[in-house]
Coordinates of C-alpha atoms and ligand atoms in Angstrom, one line a residue:
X1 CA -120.8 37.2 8.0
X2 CA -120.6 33.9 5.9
X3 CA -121.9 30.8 7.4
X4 CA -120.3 29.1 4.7
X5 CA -116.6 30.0 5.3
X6 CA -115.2 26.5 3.9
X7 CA -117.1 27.0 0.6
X8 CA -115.1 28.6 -2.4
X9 CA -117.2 30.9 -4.0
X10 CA -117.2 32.1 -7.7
X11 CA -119.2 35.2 -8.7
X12 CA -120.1 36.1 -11.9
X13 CA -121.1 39.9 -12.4
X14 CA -123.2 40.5 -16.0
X15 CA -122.2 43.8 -16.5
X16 CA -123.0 43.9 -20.7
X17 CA -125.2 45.7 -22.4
X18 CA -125.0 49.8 -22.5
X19 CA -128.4 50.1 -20.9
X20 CA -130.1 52.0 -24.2
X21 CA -132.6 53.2 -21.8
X22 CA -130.3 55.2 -19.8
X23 CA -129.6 57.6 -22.6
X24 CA -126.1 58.2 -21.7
X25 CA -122.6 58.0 -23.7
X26 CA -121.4 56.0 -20.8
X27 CA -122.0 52.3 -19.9
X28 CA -125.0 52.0 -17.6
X29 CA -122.9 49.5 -15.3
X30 CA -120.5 52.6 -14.8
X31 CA -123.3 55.0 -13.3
X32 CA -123.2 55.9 -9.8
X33 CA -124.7 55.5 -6.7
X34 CA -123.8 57.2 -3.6
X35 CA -120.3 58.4 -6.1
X36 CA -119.4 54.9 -6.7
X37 CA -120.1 52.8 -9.9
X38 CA -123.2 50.3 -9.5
X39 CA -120.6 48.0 -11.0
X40 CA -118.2 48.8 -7.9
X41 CA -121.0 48.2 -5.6
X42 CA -122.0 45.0 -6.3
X43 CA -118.4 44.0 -6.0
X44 CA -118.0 45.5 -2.8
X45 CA -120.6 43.3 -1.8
X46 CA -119.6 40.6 -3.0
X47 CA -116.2 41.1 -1.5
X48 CA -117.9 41.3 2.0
X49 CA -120.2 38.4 1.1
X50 CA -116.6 35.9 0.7
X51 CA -116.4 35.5 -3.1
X52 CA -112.9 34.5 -3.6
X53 CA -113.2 34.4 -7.2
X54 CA -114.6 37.1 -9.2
X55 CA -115.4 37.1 -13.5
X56 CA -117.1 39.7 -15.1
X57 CA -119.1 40.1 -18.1
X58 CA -118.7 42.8 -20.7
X59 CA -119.8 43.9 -23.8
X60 CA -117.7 43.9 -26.9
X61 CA -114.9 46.9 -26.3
X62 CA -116.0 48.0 -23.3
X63 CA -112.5 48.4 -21.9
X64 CA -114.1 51.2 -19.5
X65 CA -116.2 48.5 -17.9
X66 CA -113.3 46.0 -17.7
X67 CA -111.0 48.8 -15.9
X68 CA -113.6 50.3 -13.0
X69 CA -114.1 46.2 -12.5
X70 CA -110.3 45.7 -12.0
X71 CA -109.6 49.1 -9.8
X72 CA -113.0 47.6 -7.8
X73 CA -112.1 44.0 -7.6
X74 CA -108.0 43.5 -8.4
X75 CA -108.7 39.6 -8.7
X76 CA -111.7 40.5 -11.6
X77 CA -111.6 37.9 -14.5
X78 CA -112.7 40.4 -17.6
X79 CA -115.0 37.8 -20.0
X80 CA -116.4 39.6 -23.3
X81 CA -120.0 38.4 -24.2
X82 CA -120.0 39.3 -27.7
X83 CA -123.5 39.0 -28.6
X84 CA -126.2 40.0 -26.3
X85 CA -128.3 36.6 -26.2
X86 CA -129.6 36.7 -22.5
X87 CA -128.6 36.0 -19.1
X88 CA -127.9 32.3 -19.0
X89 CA -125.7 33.2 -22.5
X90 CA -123.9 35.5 -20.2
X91 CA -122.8 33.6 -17.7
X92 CA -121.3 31.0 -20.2
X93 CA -119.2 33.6 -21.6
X94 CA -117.3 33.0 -18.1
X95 CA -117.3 29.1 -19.1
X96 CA -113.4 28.7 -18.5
X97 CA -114.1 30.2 -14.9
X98 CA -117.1 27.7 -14.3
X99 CA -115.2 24.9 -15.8
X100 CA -112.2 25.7 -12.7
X101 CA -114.7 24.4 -10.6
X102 CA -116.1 26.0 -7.0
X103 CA -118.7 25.1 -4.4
X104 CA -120.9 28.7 -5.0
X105 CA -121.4 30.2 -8.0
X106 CA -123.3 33.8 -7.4
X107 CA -124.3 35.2 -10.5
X108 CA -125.6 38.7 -10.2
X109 CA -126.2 41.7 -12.3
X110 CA -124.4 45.0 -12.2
X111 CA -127.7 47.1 -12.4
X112 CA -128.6 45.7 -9.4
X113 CA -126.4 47.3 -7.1
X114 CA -127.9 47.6 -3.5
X115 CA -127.9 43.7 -2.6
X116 CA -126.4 43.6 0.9
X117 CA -123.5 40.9 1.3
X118 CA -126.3 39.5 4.5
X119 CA -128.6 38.6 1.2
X120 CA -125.9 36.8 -1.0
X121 CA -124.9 35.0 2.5
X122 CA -128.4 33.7 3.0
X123 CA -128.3 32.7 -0.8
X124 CA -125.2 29.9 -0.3
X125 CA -126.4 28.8 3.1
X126 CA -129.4 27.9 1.4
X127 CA -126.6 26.3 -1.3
X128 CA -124.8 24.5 1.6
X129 CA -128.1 23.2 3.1
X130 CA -128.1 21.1 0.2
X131 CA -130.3 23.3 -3.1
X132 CA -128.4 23.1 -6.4
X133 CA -129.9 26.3 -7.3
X134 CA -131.2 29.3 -5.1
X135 CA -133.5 32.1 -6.6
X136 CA -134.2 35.7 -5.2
X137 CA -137.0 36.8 -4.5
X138 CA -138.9 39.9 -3.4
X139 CA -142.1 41.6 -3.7
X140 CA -142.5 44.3 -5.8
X141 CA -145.3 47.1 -5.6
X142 CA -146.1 46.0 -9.3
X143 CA -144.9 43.1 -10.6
X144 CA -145.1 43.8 -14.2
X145 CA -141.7 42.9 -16.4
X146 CA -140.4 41.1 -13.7
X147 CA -140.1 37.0 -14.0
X148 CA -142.6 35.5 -11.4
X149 CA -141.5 32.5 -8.9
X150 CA -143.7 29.5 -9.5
X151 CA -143.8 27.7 -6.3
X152 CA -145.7 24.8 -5.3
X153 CA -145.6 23.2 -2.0
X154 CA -143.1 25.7 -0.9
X155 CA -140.4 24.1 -3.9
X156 CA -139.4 26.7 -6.3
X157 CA -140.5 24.7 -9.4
X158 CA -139.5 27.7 -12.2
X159 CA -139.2 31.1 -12.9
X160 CA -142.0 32.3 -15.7
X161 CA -140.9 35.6 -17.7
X162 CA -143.6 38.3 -18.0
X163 CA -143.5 37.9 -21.9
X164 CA -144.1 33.7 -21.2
X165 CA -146.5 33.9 -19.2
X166 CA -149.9 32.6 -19.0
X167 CA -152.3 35.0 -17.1
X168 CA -152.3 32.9 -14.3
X169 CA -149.0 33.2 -14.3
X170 CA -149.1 36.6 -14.6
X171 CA -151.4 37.4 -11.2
X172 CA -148.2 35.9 -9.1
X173 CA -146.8 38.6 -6.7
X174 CA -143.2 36.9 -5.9
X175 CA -140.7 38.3 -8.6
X176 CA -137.5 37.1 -9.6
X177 CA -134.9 39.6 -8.3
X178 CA -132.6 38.2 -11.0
X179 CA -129.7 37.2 -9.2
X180 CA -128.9 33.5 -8.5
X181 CA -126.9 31.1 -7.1
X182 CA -125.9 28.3 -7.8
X183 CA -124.1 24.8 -6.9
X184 CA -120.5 25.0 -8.4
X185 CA -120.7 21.1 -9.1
X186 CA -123.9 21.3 -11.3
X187 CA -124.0 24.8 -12.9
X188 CA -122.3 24.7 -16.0
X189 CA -124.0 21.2 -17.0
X190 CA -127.5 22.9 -15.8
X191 CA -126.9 26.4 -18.0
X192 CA -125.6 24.3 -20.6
X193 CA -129.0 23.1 -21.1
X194 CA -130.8 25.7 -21.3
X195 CA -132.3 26.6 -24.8
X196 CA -133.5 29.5 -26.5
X197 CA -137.4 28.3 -27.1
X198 CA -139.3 31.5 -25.3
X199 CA -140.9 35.1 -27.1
X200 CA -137.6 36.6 -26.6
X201 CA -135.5 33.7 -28.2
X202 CA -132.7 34.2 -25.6
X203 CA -130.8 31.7 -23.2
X204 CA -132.8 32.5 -20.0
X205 CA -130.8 32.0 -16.8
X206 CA -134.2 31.4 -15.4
X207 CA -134.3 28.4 -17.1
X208 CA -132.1 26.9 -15.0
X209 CA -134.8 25.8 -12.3
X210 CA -136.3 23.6 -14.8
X211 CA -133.0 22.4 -16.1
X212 CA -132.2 21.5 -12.1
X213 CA -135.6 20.1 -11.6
X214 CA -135.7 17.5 -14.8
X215 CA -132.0 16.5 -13.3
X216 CA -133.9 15.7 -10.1
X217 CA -132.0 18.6 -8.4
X218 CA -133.7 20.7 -5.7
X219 CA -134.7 24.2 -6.5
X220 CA -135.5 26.9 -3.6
X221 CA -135.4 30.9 -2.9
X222 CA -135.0 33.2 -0.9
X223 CA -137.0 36.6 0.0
X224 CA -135.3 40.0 0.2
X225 CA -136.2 43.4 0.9
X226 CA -137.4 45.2 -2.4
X227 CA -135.3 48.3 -1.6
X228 CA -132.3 45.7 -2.1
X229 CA -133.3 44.4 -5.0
X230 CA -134.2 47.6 -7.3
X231 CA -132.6 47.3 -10.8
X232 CA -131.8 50.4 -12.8
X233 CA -132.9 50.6 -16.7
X234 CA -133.0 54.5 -16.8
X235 CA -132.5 57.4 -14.7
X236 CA -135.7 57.3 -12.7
X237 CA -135.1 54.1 -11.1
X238 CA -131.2 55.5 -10.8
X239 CA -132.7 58.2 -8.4
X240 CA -134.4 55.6 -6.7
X241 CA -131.8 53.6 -5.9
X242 CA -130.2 56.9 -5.0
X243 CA -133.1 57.6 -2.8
X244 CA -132.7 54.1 -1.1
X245 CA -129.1 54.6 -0.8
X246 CA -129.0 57.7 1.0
X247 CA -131.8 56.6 3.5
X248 CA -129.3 53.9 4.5
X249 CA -126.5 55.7 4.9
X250 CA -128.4 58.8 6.9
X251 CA -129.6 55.9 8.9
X252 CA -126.5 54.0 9.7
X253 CA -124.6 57.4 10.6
X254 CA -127.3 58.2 13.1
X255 CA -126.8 54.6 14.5
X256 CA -123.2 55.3 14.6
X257 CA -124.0 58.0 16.7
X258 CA -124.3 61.1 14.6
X259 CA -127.0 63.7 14.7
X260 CA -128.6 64.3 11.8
X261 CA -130.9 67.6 11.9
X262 CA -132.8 66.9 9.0
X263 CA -131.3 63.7 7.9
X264 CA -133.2 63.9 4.3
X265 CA -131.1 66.8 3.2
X266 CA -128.1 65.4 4.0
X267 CA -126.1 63.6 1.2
X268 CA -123.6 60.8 1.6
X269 CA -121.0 59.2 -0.6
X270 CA -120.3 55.5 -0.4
X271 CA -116.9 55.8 2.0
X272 CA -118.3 59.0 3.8
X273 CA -117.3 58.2 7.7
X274 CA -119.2 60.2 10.7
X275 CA -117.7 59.8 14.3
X276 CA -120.0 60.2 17.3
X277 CA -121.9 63.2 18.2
X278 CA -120.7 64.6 15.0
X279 CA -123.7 67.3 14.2
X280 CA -124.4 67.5 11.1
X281 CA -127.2 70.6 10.3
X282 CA -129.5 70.8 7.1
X283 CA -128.5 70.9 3.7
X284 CA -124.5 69.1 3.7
X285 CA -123.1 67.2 1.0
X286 CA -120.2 64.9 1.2
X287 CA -118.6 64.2 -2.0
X288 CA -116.0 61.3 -2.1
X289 CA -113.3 61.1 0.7
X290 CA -114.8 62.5 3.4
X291 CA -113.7 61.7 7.3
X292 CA -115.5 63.5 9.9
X293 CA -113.9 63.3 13.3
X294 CA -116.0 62.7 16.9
X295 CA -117.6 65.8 18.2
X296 CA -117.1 68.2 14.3
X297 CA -119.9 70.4 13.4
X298 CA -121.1 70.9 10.1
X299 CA -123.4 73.8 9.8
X300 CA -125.9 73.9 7.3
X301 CA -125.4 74.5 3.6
X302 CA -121.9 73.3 3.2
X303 CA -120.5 71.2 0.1
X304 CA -117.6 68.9 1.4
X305 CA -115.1 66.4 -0.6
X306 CA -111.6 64.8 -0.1
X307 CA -111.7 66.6 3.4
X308 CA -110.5 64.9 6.6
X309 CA -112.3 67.4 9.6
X310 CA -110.5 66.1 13.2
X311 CA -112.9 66.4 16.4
X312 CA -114.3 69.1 17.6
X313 CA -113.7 71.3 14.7
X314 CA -116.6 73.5 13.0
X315 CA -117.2 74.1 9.3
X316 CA -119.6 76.5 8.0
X317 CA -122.5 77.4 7.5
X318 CA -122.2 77.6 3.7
X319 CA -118.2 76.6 3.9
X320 CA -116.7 74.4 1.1
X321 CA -114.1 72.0 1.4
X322 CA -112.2 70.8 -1.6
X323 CA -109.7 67.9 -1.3
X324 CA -106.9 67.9 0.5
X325 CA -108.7 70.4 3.4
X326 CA -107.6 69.0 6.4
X327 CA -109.1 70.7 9.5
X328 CA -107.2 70.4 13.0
X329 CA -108.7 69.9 16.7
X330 CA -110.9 72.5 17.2
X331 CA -110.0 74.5 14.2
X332 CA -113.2 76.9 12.6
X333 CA -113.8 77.4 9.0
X334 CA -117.1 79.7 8.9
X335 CA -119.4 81.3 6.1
X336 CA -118.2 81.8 2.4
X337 CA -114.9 79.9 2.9
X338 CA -112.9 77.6 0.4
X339 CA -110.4 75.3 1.3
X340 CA -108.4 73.2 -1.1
X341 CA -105.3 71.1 -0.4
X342 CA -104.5 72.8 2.9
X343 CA -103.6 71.8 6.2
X344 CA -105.2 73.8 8.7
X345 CA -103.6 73.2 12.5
X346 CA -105.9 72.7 15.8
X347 CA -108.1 75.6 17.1
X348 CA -106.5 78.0 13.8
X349 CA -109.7 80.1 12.9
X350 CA -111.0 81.3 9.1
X351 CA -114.2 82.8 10.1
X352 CA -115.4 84.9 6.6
X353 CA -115.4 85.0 2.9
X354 CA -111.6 83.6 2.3
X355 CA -110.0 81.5 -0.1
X356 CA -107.2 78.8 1.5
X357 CA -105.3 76.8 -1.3
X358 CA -102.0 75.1 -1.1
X359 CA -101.3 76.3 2.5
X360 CA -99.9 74.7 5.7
X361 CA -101.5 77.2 8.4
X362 CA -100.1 76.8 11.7
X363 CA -102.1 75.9 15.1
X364 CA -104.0 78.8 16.4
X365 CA -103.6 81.5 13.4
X366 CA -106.4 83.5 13.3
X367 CA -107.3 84.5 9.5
X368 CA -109.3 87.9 8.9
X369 CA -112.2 88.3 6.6
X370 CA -111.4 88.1 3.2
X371 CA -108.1 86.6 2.8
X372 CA -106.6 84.8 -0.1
X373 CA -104.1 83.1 -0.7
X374 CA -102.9 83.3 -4.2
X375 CA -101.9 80.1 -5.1
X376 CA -101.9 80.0 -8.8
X377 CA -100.2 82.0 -11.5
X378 CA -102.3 80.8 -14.5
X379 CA -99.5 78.1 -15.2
X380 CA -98.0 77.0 -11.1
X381 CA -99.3 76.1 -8.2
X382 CA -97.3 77.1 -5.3
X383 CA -97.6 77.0 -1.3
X384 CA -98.2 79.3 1.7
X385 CA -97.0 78.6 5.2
X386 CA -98.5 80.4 7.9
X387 CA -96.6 79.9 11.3
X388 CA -98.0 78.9 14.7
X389 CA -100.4 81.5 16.2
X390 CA -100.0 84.1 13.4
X391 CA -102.4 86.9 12.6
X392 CA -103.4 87.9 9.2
X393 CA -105.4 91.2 9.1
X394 CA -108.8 91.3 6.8
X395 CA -108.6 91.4 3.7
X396 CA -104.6 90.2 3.0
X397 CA -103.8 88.4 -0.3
X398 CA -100.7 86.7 0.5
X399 CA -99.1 85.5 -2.9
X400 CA -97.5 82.1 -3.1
X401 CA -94.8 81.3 -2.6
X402 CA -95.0 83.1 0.6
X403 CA -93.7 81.9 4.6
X404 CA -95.6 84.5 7.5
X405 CA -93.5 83.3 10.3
X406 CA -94.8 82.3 13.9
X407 CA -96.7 84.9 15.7
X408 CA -96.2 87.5 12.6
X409 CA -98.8 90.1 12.0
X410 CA -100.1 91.0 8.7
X411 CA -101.6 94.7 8.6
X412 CA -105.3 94.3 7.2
X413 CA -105.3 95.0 3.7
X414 CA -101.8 94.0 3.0
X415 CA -100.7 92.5 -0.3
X416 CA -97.9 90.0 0.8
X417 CA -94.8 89.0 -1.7
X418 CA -92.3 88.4 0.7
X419 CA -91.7 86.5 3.3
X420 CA -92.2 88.0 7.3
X421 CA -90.2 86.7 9.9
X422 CA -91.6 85.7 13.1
X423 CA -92.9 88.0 15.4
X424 CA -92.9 90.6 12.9
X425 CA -95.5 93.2 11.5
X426 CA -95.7 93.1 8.0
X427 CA -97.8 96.3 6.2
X428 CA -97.4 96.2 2.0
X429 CA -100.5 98.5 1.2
X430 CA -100.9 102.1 0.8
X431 CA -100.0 104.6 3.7
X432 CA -102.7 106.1 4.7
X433 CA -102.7 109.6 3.8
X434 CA -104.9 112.1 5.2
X435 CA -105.6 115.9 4.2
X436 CA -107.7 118.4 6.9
X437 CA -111.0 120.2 5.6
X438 CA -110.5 118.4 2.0
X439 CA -113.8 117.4 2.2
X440 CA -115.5 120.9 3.1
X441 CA -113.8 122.7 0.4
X442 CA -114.7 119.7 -2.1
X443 CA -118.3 120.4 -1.0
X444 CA -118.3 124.0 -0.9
X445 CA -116.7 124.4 -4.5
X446 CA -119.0 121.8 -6.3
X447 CA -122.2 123.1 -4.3
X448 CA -121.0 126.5 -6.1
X449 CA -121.1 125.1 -9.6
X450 CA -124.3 123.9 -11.8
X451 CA -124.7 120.2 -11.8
X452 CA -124.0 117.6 -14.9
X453 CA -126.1 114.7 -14.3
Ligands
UD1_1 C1 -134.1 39.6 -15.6 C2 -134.7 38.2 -15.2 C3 -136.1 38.4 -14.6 C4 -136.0 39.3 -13.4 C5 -135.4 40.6 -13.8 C6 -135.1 41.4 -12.5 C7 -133.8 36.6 -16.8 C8 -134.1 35.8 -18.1 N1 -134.8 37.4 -16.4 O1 -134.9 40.1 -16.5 O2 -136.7 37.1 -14.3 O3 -137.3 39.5 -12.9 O4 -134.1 40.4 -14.4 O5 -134.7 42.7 -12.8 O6 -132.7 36.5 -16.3 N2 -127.2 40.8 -19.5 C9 -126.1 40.5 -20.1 N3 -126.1 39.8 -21.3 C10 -127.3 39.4 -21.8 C11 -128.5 39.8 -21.2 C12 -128.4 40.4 -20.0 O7 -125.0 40.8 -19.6 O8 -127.2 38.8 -22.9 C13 -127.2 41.5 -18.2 C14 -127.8 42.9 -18.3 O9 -126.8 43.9 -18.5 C15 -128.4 43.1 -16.9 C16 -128.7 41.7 -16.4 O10 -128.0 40.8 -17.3 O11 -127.4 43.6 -16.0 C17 -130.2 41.4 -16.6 O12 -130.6 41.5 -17.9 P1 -132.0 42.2 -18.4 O13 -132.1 42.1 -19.9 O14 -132.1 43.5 -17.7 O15 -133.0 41.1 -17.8 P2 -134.5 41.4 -17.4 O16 -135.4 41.4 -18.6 O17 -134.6 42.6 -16.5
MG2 MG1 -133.3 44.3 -16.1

């Protein structure tokens, strides 16, 4: 993807602040997209993007932050900024990092989190092609807030914050998306001079264009894509992102060679993988973890996470799929079914309104309507095995720990405790018991009598 493969490259992720607009008890770099942190996003892209090294920012005692960026990014240098005195301020927290020397130094922010590894790879070509400091810019429907691009003669020659700027100034459409980059060999002299002179009094990484330019340095920028470039300050622009998320995700699927019904109903998580003529009807989620084989069918309404369905197997309508539900070749899980940390062989069939937990169920078992497995005994959790082509009548509560045996019957109704062997019939319920002309006489004698109501 890199053009630049030769080039080390150091990113530096500002990830402090709590993000007081979000109104949340948790760290706005933490909240998801897609079910991944917008913290883990950017460093998946930046991963992809070829940034050996890796330092992020955090805010005083945010160990939360510092953990979801080491599970993300195992090489993550955790650097505490312990006052909040702007973006250029930030950065410098990482000094030691900067001082090791590299040839790109990405900074970006973690409430940015849907720049695509193609844009940070158009950001140090332009660094290789000889600019000492590359800018992002983008478009946005209103410009207002954002730090404007002054360019003249196509040279970037600064970056002017909202609250700086004169009203000229303030009439220019190209916006800073925020993230930079930077030459390694002159970025921690040029953010080393940046002051705090400006309405807000804080250390502006924007600065550093002027900083570049007074060195004689060369200054330039590169457009993206607005929907790549959407920073989150509250929850509105977190659904947004959302919104711009799904839509790629839906898209690439489809591309992939999926069919989407109604593709804007369907939701996606970050790692969710669709294999080819997969058909996926209206209303499905995919929580985390889910792997959808060539040829599956999910029928509408269904909630699926931590579920692996191979090809050519059906789910649904309104089925559920907990993790651990692994569906075989061919196997069918129909209307009102749970399944939770089961393995379900090929072309084995649960067609209605049962609960599967903790079960190995054999290849071609057909399961009647209503069947449960009882898996739990308020403290335990224990298993069910249910042998190749069994048949368990509607209705059966088989109660863990429990073997059917290969090609057993269980008689509808049954409540199972013990094990069956194979081939058997098992019947634990009630004989049925049946008394001729009960129901005349019952009729006749009440009929007789006055009525209590
Ligand atoms: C910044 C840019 C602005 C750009 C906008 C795009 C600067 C000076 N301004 O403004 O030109 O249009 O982004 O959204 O860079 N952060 C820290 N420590 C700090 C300050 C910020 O870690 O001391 C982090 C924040 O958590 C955030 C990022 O840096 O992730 C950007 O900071 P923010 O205050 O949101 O900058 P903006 O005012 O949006
Ligand atoms: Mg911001």
């Amino acid at each position: 993807m890199s053009s630049t493969p030769f080039r080390r490259c150091l990113a530096v992720v500002l990830a402090a602040g709590e993000g007081t607009r979000m109104k949340s008890a948790r760290p706005k770099a933490l909240h998801e997209v897609g079910g991944r942190s917008m913290l883990g996003h950017v460093l998946a892209s930046l991963g992809a993007a070829g940034a050996q090294d890796v330092a992020v920012v955090v805010g005083p005692g945010r160990e939360d932050v510092a953990q979801a960026a080491r599970r993300a990014a195992a090489q993550a240098e955790i650097f505490i900024q312990s006052e909040r005195l702007g973006t250029a301020h930030a950065v410098l927290a990482a000094r030691s990092a900067l001082a090791r020397g590299c040839d790109d130094l990405l900074v970006l922010f973690a409430d940015t989190p849907l720049v695509t590894p193609a844009t940070l790879a158009r950001l140090r070509t332009a660094l290789a092609e000889g600019a000492a400091l590359v800018a992002l810019g983008f478009e946005p429907a209103d410009p207002t807030g954002y730090g404007r691009l002054l360019v003249e003669d196509g040279q970037l020659v600064a970056i002017r914050e909202q609250k700086d700027a004169t009203e000229a100034e303030r009439k220019v459409g190209l916006c800073n998306a925020g993230l930079m980059a930077l030459s390694g060999q002159h970025a921690l002299a040029l953010l080393e001079a940046i002051g705090n002179a400006n309405a807000q009094g804080e250390f502006y990484l924007t600065d550093a264009v002027e900083t570049a330019r007074k060195a004689g340095l060369s200054a330039s920028f590169v457009i993206a894509d607005r929907d790549e470039v959407i920073g989150v300050n509250d929850r509105v622009q977190l659904a947004a992102a959302e919104a711009i998320f799904q839509r790629r995700m839906r898209e690439a699927a489809m591309r992939d060679g999926a069919t989407l019904i109604a593709p804007e109903t369907v939701f996606f998580c970050v790692d969710t993988k669709l294999g080819r003529d997969v058909l996926v009807e209206p209303n499905v989620v995919f929580g985390p973890g889910c792997v959808i084989e060539d040829g599956a069918l999910i029928h509408a309404f269904s909630h699926l996470e931590g579920a692996h369905v191979r090809a050519g197997a059906s789910v649904g309508p309104y089925a559920r799929l907990r993790p651990g539900a692994d569906l075989g070749e061919g196997a069918k899980v129909g209307n009102f079914v749970e399944i939770k940390g089961s393995i379900i062989g090929a072309g084995a069939k649960i067609s209605h309104l049962s609960y599967i937990g903790d079960a190995l169920v054999g290849p071609e078992v057909n399961i009647g309507a209503g069947t449960i497995t009882c898996n739990y005994d308020g403290f335990n959790k224990f298993k069910t095995e249910i042998g190749a082509g069994a048949f368990i009548g509607s209705n059966s509560s088989l109660v863990a720990p429990v073997k059917i045996g290969a090609g057993a019957f269980v008689g509808s109704g049954s409540v199972v405790t013990r094990d069956v062997a194979p081939d058997a019939l098992a019947l634990a319920r009630g004989a049925q018991v049946e008394k001729p002309g009960w129901a005349q006489r019952f009729r006749a004698v009440n009929a007789a009598r006055p009525r209590k109501r």
